One Martini backbone bead per residue (centre of mass of N, CA, C, O) as a GRO file, in nm:
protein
  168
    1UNK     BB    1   0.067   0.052   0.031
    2UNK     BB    2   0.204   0.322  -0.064
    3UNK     BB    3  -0.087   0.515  -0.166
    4UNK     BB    4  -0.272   0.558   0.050
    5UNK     BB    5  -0.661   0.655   0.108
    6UNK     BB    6  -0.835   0.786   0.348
    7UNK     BB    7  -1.188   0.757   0.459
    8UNK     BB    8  -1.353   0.970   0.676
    9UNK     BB    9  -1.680   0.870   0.773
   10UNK     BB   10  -1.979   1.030   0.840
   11UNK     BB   11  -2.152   1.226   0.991
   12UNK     BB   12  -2.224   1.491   1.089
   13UNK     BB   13  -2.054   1.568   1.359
   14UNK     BB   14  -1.808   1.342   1.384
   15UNK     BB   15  -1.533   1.475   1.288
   16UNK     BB   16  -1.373   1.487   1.035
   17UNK     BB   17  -1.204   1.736   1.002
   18UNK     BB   18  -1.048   1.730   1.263
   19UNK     BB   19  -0.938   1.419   1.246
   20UNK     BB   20  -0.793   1.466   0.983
   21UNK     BB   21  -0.600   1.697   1.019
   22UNK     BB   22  -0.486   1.538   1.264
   23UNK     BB   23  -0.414   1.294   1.099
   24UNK     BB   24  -0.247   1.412   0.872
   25UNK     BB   25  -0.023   1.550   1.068
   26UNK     BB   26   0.077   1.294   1.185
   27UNK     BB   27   0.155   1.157   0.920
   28UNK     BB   28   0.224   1.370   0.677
   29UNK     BB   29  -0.051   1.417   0.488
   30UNK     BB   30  -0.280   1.443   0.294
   31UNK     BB   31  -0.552   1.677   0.254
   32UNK     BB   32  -0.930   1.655   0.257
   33UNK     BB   33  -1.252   1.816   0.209
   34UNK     BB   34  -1.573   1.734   0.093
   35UNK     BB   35  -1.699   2.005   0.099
   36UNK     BB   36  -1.506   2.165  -0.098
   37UNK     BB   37  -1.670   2.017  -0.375
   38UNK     BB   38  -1.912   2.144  -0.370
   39UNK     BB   39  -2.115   2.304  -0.485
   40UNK     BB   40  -2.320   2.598  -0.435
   41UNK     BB   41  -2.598   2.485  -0.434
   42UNK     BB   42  -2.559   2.291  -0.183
   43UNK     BB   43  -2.481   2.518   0.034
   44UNK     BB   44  -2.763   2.652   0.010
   45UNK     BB   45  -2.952   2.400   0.076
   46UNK     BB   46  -2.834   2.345   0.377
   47UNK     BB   47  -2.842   2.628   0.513
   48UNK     BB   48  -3.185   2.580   0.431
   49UNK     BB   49  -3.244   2.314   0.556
   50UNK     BB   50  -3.185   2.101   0.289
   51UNK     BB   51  -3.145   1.781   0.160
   52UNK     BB   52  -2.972   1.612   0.006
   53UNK     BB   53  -3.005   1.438  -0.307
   54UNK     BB   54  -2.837   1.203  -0.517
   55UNK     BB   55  -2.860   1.460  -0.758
   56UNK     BB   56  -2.658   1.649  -0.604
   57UNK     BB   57  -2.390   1.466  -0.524
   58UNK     BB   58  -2.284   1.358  -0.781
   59UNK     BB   59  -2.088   1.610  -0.816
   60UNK     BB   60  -1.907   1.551  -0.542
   61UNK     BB   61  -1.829   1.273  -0.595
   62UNK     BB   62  -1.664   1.300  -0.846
   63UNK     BB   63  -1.508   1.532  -0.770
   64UNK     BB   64  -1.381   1.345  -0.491
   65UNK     BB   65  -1.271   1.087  -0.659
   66UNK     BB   66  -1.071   1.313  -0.864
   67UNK     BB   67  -0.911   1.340  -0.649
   68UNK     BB   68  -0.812   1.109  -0.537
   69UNK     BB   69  -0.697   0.994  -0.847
   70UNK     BB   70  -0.469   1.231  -0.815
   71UNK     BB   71  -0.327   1.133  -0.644
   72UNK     BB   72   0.071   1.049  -0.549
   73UNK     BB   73   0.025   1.065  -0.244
   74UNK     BB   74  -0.089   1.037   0.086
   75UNK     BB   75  -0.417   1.069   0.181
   76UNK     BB   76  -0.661   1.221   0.332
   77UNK     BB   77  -1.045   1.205   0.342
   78UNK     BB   78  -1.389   1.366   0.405
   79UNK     BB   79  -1.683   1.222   0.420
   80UNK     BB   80  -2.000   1.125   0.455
   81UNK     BB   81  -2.076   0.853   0.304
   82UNK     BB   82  -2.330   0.677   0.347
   83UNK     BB   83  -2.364   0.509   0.133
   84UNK     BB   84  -2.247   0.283  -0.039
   85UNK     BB   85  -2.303   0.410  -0.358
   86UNK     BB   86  -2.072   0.636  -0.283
   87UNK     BB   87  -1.847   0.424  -0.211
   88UNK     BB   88  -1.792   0.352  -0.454
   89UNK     BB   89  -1.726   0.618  -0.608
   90UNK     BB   90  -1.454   0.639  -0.443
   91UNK     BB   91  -1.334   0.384  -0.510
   92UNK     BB   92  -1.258   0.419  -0.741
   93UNK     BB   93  -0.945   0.392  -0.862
   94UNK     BB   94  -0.921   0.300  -0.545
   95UNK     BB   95  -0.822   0.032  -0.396
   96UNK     BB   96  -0.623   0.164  -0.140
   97UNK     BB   97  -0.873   0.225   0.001
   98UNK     BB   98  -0.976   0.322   0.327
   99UNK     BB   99  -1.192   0.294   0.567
  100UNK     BB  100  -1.349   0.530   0.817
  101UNK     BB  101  -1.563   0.478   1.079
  102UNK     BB  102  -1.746   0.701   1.262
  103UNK     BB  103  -1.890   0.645   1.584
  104UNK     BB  104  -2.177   0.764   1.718
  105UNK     BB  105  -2.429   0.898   1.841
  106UNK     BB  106  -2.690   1.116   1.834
  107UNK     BB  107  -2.660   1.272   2.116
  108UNK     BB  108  -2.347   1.358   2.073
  109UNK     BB  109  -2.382   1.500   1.790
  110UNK     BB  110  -2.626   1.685   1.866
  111UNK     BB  111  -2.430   1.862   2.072
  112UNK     BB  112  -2.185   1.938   1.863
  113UNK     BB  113  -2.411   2.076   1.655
  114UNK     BB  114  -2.507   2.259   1.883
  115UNK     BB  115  -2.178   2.398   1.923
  116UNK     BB  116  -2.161   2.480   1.610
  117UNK     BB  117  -1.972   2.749   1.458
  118UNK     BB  118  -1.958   2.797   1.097
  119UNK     BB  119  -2.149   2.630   0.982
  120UNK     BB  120  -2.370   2.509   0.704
  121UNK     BB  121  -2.482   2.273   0.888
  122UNK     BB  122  -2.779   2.201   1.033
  123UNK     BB  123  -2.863   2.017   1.315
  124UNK     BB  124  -3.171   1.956   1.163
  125UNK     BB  125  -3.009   1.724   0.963
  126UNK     BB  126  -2.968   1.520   1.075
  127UNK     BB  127  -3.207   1.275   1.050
  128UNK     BB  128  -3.128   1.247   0.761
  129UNK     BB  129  -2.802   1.117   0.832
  130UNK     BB  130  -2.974   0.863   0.951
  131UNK     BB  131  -3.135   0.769   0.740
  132UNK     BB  132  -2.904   0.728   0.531
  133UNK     BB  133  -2.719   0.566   0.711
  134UNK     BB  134  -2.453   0.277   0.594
  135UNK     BB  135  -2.324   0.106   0.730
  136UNK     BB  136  -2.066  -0.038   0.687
  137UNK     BB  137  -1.955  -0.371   0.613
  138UNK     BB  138  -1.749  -0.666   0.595
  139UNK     BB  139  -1.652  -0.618   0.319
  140UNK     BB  140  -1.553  -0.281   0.304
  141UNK     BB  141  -1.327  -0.299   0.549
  142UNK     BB  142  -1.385  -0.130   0.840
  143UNK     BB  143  -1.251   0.092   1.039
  144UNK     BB  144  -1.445   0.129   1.378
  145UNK     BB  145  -1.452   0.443   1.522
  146UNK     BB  146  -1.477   0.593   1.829
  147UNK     BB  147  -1.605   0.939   1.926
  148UNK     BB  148  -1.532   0.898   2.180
  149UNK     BB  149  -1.376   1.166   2.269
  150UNK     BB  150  -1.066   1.324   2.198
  151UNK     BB  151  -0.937   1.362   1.911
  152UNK     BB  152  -0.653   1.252   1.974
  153UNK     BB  153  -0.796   0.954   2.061
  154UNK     BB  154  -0.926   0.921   1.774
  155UNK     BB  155  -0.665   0.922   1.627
  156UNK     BB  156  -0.496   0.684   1.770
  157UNK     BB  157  -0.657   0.510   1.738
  158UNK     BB  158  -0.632   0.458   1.407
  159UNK     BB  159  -0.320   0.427   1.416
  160UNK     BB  160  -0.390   0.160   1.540
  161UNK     BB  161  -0.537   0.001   1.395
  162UNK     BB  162  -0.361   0.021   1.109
  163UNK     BB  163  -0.040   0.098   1.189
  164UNK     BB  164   0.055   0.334   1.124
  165UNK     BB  165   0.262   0.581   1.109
  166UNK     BB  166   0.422   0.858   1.209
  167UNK     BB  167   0.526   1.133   1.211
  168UNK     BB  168   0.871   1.245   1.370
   0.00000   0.00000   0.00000
């Protein structure tokens, strides 16, 4: 696994970005966001507080699995994939890819998202984020990760079950 990308997905507040920057830089590898692949259209659609569709979904999808095909180096990339046929559309091209399902209940998100200022994402749109939820299978191979406790742990844990290495 010369070139691996981490794909960290979970709910709306479960940590991706938090955790994903930060375990970018434990790493040394590079970082994206996939809220920043989203057309401008969906980030006005989220904010007016409606759930994004399949075909909302689909230009944002494309964007960032053609940002992961295009990596040359490893690197973290954050996105809520809830469906299955999501990471589908990201796994494509990338054989590498490691799946990180950070794993919340909806009570300590819904925290989480209701203490979080200057983001897009209204609190109100959680229960449509489980909704739509699909916890990834045992074919996925997926790392599953309780977001319970500080960034630094959920960070350390990932670490810890991938086997990974920080940078020195």
């Amino acid at each position: 696994m010369s070139n691996p990308i981490l794909l960290l997905m979970g709910v709306s507040g479960s940590g991706k970005t938090t955790i994903g920057a930060l375990l970018a830089g434990r790493l040394g590898w590079t970082y994206a966001e996939a809220d920043d692949f989203h057309p401008r259209a969906n980030v006005e659609k989220m904010h007016a507080g409606i759930p994004l569709n399949d075909d909302d979904r689909r230009p944002w999808l494309q964007a960032t699995a053609k940002w992961m095909r295009e990596q040359t180096a490893p690197a973290v990339v954050t996105s809520s994939a809830l469906k299955r046929k999501y990471r589908d559309v990201l796994r494509e091209g990338r054989p590498d890819l490691r799946l990180i399902y950070l794993e919340g209940s909806k009570n300590l998100i819904g925290e989480r998202l209701a203490a979080r200022h200057g983001h897009f994402f209204p609190k109100e749109l959680l229960d449509s984020q489980f909704a739509d939820l699909e916890a990834p299978g045992p074919d996925e191979d997926p790392v599953v990760v309780s977001i319970d406790g500080p960034p630094d742990q959920v960070v350390q844990r990932i670490i810890d079950r991938t086997g990974l290495v920080p940078r020195a």
